[in-house]
mmCIF file of C-alpha atoms in Angstrom:
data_model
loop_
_atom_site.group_PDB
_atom_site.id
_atom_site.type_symbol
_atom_site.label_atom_id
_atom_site.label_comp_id
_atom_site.label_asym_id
_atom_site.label_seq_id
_atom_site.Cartn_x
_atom_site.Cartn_y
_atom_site.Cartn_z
ATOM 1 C CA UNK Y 61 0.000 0.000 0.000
ATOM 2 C CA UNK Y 62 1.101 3.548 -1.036
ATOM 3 C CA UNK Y 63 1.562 5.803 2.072
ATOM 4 C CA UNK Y 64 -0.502 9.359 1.556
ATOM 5 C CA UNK Y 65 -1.026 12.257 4.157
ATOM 6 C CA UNK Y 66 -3.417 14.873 3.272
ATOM 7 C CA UNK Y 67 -1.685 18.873 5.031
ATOM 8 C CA UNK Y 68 -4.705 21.131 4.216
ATOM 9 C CA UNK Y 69 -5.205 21.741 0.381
ATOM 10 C CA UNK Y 70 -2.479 19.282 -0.478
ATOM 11 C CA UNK Y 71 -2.011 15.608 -0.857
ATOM 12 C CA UNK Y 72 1.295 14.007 -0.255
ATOM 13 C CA UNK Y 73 2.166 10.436 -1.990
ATOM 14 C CA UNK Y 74 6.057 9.077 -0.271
ATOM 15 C CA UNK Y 75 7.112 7.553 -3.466
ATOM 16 C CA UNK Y 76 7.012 3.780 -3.376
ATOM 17 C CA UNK Y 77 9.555 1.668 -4.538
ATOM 18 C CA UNK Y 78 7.888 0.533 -8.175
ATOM 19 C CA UNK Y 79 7.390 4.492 -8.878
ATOM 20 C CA UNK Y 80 11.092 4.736 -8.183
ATOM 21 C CA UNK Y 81 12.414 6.390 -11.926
ATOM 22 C CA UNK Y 82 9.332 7.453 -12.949
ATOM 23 C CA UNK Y 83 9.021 11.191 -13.821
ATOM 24 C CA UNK Y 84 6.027 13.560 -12.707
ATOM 25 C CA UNK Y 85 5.391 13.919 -16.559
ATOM 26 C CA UNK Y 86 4.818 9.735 -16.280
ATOM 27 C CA UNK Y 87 3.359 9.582 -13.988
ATOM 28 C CA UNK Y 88 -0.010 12.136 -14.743
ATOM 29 C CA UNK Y 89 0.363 10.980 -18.218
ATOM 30 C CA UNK Y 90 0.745 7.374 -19.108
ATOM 31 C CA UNK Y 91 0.103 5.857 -15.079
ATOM 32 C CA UNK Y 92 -2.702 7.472 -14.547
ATOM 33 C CA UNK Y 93 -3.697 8.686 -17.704
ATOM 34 C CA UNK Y 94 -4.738 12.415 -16.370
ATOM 35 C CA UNK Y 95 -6.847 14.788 -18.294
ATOM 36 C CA UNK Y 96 -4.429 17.014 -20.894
ATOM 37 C CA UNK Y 97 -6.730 20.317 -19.590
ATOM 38 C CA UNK Y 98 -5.974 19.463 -15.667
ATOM 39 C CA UNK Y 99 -2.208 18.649 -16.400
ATOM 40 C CA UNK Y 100 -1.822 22.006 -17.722
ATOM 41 C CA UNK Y 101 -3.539 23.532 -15.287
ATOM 42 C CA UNK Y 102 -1.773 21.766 -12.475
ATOM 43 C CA UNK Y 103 1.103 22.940 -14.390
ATOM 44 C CA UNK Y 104 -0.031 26.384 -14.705
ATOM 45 C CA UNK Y 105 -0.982 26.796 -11.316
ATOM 46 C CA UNK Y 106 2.276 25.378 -9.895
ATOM 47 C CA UNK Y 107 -0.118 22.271 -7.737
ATOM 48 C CA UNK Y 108 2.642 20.106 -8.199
ATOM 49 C CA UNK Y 109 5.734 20.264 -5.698
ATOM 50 C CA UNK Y 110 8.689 17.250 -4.932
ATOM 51 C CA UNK Y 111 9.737 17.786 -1.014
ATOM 52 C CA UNK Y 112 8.450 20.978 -0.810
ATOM 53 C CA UNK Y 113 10.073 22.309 -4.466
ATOM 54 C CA UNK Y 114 8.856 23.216 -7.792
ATOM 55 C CA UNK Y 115 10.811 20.767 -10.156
ATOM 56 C CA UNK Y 116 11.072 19.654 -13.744
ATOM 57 C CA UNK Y 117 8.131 17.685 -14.283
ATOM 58 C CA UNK Y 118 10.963 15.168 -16.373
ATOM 59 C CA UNK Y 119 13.252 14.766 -13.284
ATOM 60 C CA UNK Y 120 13.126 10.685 -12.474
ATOM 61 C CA UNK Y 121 11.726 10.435 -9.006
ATOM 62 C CA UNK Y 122 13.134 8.407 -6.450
ATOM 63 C CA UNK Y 123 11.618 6.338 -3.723
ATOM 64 C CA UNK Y 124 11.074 7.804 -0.981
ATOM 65 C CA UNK Y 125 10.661 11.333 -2.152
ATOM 66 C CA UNK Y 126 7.328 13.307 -1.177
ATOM 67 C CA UNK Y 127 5.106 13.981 -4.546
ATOM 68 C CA UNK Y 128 2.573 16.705 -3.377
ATOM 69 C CA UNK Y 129 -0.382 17.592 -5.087
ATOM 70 C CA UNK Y 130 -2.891 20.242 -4.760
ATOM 71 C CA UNK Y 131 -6.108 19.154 -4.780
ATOM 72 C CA UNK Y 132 -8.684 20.165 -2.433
ATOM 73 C CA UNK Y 133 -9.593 23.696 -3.641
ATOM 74 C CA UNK Y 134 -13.402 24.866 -3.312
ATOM 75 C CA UNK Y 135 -14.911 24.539 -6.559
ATOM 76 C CA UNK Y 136 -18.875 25.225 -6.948
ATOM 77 C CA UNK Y 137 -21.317 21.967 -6.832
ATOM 78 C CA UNK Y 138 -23.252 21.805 -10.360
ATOM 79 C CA UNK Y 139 -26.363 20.269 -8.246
ATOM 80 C CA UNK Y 140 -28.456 21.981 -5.373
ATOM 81 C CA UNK Y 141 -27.516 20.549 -2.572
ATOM 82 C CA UNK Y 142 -30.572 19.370 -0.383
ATOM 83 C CA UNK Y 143 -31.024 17.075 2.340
ATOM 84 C CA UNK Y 144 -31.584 13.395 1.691
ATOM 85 C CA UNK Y 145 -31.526 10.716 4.295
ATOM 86 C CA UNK Y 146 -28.512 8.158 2.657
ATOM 87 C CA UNK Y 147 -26.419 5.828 4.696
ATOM 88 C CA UNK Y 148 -22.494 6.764 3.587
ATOM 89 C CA UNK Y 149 -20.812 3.277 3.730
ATOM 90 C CA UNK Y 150 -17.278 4.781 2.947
ATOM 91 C CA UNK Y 151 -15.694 8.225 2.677
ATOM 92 C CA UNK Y 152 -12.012 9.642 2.465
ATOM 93 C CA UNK Y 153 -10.612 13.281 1.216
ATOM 94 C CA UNK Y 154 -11.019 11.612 -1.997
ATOM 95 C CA UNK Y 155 -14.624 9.443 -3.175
ATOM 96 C CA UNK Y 156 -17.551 8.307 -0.940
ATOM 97 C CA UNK Y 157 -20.014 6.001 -1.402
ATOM 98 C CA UNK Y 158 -23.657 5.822 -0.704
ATOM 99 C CA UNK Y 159 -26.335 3.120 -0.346
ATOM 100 C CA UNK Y 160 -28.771 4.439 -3.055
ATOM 101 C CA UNK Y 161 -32.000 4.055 -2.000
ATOM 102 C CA UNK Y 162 -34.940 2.897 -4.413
ATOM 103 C CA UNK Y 163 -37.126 5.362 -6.176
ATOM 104 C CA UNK Y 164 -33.817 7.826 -6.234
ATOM 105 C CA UNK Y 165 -32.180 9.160 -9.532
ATOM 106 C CA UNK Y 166 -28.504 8.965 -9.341
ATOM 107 C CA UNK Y 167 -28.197 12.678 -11.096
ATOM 108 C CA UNK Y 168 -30.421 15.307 -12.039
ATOM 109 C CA UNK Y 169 -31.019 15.684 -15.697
ATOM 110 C CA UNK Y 170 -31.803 19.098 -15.243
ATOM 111 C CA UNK Y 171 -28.990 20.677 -13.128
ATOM 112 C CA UNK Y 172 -30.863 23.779 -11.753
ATOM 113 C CA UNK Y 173 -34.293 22.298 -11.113
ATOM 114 C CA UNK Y 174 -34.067 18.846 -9.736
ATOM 115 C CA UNK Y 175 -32.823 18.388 -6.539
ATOM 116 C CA UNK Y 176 -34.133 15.004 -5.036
ATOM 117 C CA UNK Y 177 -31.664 12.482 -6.597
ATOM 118 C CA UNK Y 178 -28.412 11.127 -4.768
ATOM 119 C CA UNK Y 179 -25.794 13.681 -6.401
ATOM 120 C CA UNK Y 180 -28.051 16.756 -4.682
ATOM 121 C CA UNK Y 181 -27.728 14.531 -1.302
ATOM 122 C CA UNK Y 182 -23.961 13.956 -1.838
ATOM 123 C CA UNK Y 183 -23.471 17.847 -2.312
ATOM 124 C CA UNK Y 184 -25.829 18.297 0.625
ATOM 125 C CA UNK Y 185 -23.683 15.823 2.908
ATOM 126 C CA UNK Y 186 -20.059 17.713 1.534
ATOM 127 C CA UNK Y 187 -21.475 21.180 2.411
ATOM 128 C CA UNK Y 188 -22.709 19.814 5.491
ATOM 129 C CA UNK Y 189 -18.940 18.953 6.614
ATOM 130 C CA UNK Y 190 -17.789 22.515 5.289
ATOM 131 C CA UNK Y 191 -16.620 20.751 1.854
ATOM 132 C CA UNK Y 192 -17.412 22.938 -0.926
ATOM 133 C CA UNK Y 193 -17.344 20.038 -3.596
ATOM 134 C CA UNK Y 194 -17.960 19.260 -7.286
ATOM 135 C CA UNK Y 195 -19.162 15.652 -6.916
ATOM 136 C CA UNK Y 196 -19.308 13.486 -9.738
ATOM 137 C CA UNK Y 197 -20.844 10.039 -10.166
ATOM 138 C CA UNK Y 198 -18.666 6.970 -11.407
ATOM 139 C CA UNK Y 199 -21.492 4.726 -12.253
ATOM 140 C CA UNK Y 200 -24.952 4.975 -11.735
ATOM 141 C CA UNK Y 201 -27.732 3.083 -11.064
ATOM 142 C CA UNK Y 202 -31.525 3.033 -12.223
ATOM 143 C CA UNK Y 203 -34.180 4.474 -10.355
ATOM 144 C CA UNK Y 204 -35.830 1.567 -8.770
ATOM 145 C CA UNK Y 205 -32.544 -0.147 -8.301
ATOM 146 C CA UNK Y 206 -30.795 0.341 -4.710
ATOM 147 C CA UNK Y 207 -27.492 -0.141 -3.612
ATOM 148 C CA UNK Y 208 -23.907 1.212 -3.376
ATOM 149 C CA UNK Y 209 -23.034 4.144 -5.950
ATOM 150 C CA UNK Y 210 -19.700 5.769 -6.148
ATOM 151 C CA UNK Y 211 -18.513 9.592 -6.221
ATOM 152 C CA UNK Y 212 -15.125 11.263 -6.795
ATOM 153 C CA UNK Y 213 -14.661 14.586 -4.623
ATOM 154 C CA UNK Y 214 -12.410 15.893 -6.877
ATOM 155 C CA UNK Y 215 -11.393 15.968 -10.552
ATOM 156 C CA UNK Y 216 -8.451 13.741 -10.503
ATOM 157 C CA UNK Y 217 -9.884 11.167 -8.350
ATOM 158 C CA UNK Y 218 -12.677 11.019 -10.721
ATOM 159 C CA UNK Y 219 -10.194 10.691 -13.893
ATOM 160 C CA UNK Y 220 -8.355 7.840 -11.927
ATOM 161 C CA UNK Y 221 -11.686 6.224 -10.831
ATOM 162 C CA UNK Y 222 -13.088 6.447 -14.243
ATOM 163 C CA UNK Y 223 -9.752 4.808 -15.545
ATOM 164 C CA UNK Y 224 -10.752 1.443 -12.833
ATOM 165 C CA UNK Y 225 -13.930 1.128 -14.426
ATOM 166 C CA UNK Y 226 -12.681 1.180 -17.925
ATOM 167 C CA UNK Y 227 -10.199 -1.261 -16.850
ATOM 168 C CA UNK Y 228 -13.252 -3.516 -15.319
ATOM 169 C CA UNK Y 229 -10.953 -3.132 -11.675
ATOM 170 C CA UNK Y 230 -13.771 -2.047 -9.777
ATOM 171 C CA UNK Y 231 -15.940 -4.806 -9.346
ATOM 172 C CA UNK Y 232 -19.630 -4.445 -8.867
ATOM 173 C CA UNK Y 233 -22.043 -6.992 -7.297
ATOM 174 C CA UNK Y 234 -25.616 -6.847 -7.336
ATOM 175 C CA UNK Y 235 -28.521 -9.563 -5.646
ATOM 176 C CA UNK Y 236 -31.139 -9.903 -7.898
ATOM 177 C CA UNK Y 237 -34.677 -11.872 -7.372
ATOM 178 C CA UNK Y 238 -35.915 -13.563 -10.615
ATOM 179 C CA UNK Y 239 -38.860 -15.099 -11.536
ATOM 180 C CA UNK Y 240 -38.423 -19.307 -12.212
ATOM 181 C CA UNK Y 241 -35.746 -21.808 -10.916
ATOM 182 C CA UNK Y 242 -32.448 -21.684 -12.119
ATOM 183 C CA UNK Y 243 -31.106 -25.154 -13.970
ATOM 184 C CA UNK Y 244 -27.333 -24.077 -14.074
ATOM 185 C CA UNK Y 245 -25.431 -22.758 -10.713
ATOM 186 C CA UNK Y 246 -23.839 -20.564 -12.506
ATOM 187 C CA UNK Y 247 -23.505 -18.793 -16.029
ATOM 188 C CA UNK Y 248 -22.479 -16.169 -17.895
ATOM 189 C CA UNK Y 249 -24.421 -14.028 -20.618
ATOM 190 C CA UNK Y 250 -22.616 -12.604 -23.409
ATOM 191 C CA UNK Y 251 -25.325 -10.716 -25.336
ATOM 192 C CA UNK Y 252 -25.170 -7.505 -27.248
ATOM 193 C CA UNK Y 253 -27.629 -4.834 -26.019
ATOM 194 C CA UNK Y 254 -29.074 -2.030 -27.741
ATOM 195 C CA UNK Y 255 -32.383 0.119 -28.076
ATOM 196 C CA UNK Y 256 -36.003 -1.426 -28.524
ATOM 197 C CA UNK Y 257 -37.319 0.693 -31.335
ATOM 198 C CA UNK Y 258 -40.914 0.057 -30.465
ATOM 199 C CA UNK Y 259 -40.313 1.479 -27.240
ATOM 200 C CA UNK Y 260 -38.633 4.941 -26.104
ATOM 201 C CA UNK Y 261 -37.391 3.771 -22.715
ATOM 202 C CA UNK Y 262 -36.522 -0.276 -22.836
ATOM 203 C CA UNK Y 263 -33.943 -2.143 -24.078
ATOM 204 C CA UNK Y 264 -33.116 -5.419 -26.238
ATOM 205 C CA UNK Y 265 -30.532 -8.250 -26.876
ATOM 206 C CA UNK Y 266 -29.620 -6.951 -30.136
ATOM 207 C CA UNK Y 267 -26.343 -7.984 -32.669
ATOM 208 C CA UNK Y 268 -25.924 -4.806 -33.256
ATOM 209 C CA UNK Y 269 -26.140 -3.423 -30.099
ATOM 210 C CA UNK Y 270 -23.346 -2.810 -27.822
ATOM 211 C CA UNK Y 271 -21.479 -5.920 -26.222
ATOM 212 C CA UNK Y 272 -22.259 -6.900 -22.774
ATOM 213 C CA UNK Y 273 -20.989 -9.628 -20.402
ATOM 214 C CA UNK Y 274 -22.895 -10.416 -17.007
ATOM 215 C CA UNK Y 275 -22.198 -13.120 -14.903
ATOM 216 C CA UNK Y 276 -24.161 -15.003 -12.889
ATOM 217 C CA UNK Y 277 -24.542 -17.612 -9.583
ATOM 218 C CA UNK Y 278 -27.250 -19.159 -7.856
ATOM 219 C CA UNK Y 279 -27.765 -18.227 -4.301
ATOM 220 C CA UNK Y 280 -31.080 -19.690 -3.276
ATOM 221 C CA UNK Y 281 -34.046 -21.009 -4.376
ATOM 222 C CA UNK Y 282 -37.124 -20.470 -3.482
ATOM 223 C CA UNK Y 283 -39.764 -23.641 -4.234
ATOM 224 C CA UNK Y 284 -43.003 -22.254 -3.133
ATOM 225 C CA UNK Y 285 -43.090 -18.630 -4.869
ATOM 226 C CA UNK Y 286 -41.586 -20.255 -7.146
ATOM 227 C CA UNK Y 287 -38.397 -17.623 -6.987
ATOM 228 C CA UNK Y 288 -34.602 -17.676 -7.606
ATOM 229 C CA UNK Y 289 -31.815 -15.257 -5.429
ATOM 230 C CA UNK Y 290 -28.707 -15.081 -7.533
ATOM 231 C CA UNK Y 291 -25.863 -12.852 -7.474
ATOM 232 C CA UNK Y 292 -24.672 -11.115 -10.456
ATOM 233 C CA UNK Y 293 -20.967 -9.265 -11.779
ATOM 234 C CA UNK Y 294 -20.873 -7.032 -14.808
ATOM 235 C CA UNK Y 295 -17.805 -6.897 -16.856
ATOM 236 C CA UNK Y 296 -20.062 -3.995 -18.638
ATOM 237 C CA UNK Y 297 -22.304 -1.882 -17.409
ATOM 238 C CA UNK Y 298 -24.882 -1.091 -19.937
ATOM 239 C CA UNK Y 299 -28.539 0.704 -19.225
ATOM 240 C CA UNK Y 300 -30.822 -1.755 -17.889
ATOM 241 C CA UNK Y 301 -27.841 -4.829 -18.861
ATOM 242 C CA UNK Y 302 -28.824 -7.329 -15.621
ATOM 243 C CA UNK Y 303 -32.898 -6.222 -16.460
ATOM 244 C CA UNK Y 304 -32.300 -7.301 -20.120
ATOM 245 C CA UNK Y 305 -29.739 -10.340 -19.629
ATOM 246 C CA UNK Y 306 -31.852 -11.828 -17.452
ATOM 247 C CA UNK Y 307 -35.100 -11.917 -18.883
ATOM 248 C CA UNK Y 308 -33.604 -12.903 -22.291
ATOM 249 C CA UNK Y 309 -32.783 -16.486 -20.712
ATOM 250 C CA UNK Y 310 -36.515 -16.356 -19.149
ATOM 251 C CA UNK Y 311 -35.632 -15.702 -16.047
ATOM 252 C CA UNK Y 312 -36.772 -11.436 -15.359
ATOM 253 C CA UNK Y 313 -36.444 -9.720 -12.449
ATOM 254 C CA UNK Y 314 -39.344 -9.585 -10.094
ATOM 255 C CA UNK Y 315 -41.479 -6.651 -10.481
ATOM 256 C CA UNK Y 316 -39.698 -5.561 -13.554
ATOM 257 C CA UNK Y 317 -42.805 -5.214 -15.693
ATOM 258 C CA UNK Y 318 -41.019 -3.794 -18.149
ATOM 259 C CA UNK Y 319 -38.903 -6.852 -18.920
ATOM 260 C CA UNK Y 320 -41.761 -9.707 -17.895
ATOM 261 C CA UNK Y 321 -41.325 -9.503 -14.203
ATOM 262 C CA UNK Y 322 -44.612 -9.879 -12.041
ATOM 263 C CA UNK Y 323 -45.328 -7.344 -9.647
ATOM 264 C CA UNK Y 324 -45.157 -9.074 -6.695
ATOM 265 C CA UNK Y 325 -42.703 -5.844 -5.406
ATOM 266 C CA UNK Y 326 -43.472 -2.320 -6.244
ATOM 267 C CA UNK Y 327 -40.266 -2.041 -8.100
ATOM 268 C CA UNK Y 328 -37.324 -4.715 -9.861
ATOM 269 C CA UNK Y 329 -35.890 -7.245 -7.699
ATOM 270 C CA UNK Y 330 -32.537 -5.698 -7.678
ATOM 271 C CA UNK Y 331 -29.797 -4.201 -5.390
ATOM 272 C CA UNK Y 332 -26.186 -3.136 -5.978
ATOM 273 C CA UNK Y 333 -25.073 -5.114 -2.559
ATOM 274 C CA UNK Y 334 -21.138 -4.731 -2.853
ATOM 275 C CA UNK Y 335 -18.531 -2.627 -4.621
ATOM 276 C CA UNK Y 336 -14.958 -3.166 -4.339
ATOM 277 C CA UNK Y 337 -12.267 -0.544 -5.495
ATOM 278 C CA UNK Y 338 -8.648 -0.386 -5.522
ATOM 279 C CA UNK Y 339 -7.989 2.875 -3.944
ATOM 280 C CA UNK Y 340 -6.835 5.317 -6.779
ATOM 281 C CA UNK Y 341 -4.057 6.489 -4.805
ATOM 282 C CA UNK Y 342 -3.280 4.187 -1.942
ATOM 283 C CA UNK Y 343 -3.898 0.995 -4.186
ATOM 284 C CA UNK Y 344 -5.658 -0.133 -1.240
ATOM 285 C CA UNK Y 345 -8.945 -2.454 -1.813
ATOM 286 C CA UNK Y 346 -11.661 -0.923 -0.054
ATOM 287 C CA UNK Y 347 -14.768 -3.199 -0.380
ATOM 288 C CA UNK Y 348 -18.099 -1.725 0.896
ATOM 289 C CA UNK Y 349 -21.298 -3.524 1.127
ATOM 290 C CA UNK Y 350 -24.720 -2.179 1.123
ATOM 291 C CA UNK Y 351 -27.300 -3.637 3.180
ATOM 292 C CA UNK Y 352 -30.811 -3.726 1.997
ATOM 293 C CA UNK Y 353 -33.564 -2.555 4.292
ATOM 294 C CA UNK Y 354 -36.145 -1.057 2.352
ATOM 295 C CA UNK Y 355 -38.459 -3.240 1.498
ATOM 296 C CA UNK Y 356 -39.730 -5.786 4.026
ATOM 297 C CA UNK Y 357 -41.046 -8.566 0.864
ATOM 298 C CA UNK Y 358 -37.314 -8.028 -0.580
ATOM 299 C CA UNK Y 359 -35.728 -8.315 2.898
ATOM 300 C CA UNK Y 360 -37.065 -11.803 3.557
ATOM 301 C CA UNK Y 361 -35.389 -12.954 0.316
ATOM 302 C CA UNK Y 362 -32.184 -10.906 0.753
ATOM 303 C CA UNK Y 363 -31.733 -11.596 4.304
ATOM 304 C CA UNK Y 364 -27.655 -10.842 5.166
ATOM 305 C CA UNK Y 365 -26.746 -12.278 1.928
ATOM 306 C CA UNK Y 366 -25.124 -8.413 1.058
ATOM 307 C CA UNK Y 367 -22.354 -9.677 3.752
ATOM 308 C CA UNK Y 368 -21.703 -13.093 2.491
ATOM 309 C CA UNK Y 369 -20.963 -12.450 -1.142
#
């Protein structure tokens, strides 16, 4: 693990040994693949000091040395922040993640108007603290599905965390209720998805659609309702990919009308129950897991399986 200490408005990395010859140039550039607009301006601005000094960004580094960055200016939230009541289930200087509740929007499509989805509560929750934040969302989820969702607290942290997901290094776990009984334990559906043209809103298992990969495993089965619990990882994260993947091989989501779930629940069966990320700047895995208490019908099925998986 990388050592870090935050000293007000700067971070400080100690060099580790396998950064040892690397330049800061490298470094922004090709290790963590930095926006070109916030290297200049971290150039520009002079945010970038070795033990204390402004350097040539070319220098080679060398374990041990103190690589300080300035990162935790005030910059304006885009959102209203408002009060929500959302459980944080991990924060540093740098992301924080919250247990999205169902019936929530991850982000306001209209900036200046909305102000009751989870990126309003996450500016509410940083102003609260006397952080004057521009949050941004990693992922999101859909409205009706709960569970943990991720936000950087400042640009770079969002360009590395955005980088993870690319990469498919931050995994994602979700429990999901389906309709039938399972025949295989486990399985994995590699289906394109793309729009349903007949509809403005749902989407289809299309070839020419964008690829998808979701993976499945059988948790529990439920006889009498005649129910499955399975856990499922995305190596993609497409709009509505678990909804679609799943009712494809006849198995849809409870309550998910609009993919040929009953509605036995007021909403789909589903719930982001764990997210592991290795820590942009520490390299440290932080895994958080959501529990789900919202919905008394779900919570008999879900039970603690959110801290088993």
């Amino acid at each position: 693990m990388i050592k870090t200490k935050r000293f007000g408005e700067w971070f400080e990395i100690i060099v580790p040994s396998h950064w040892d010859g690397l330049s800061i140039d490298s470094i922004l550039r090709e290790k963590w693949s930095a926006p070109k607009k916030l290297i200049h301006s971290m150039s520009m601005e002079k945010q970038i000091k070795v033990n204390g000094e402004i350097i040539n960004w070319h220098n080679p580094l060398v374990a041990g040395d103190k690589f300080q960055l300035k990162l935790f200016q005030e910059a304006n939230f885009d959102v209203i922040p408002e009060y929500h009541e959302v459980e944080v289930l991990y924060e540093d200087d740098h992301m924080i993640v919250f247990n999205k509740p169902a019936f929530m929007d991850t982000h306001p499509n209209s900036l200046h108007d909305e102000t009751n989805t989870l990126a309003n509560a996450a500016a509410f929750h940083l102003l609260a603290k006397g952080e004057i934040r521009k949050v941004k969302h990693i992922h999101r989820l859909d409205r009706d599905t709960s569970g943990a969702v991720l936000f950087a607290k400042h640009q770079l942290a969002g360009s590395l965390l955005d980088k993870l997901l690319e990469e498919r290094r931050i995994k994602r776990t979700y429990l999901a209720l389906v309709h039938g009984k399972l025949t295989l334990k486990k399985g994995t559906i590699q289906e394109p998805i793309g729009r349903d043209r007949h509809h403005p809103t749902r989407r289809r298992v299309s070839p020419t659609g964008q690829p998808a990969t979701t993976h499945y495993e059988l948790l529990e089965t439920f006889r009498k309702e005649d129910l499955s619990l399975i856990k499922c990882q995305l190596d993609t994260g497409r709009t509505h990919q678990i909804r679609v993947h799943l009712s494809s091989i006849g198995h849809p989501l409870a309550g998910d009308l609009l993919y040929g779930g009953r509605p036995i629940i007021n909403r789909q069966a589903l719930h982001a129950a764990k997210l592991q990320i290795p820590h942009p700047f520490t390299e440290k895995l932080i895994s958080c897991y959501a529990p789900h208490t919202q919905n008394h019908i779900l919570d008999n099925f879900f039970k603690d399986w959110s801290h088993k998986l």
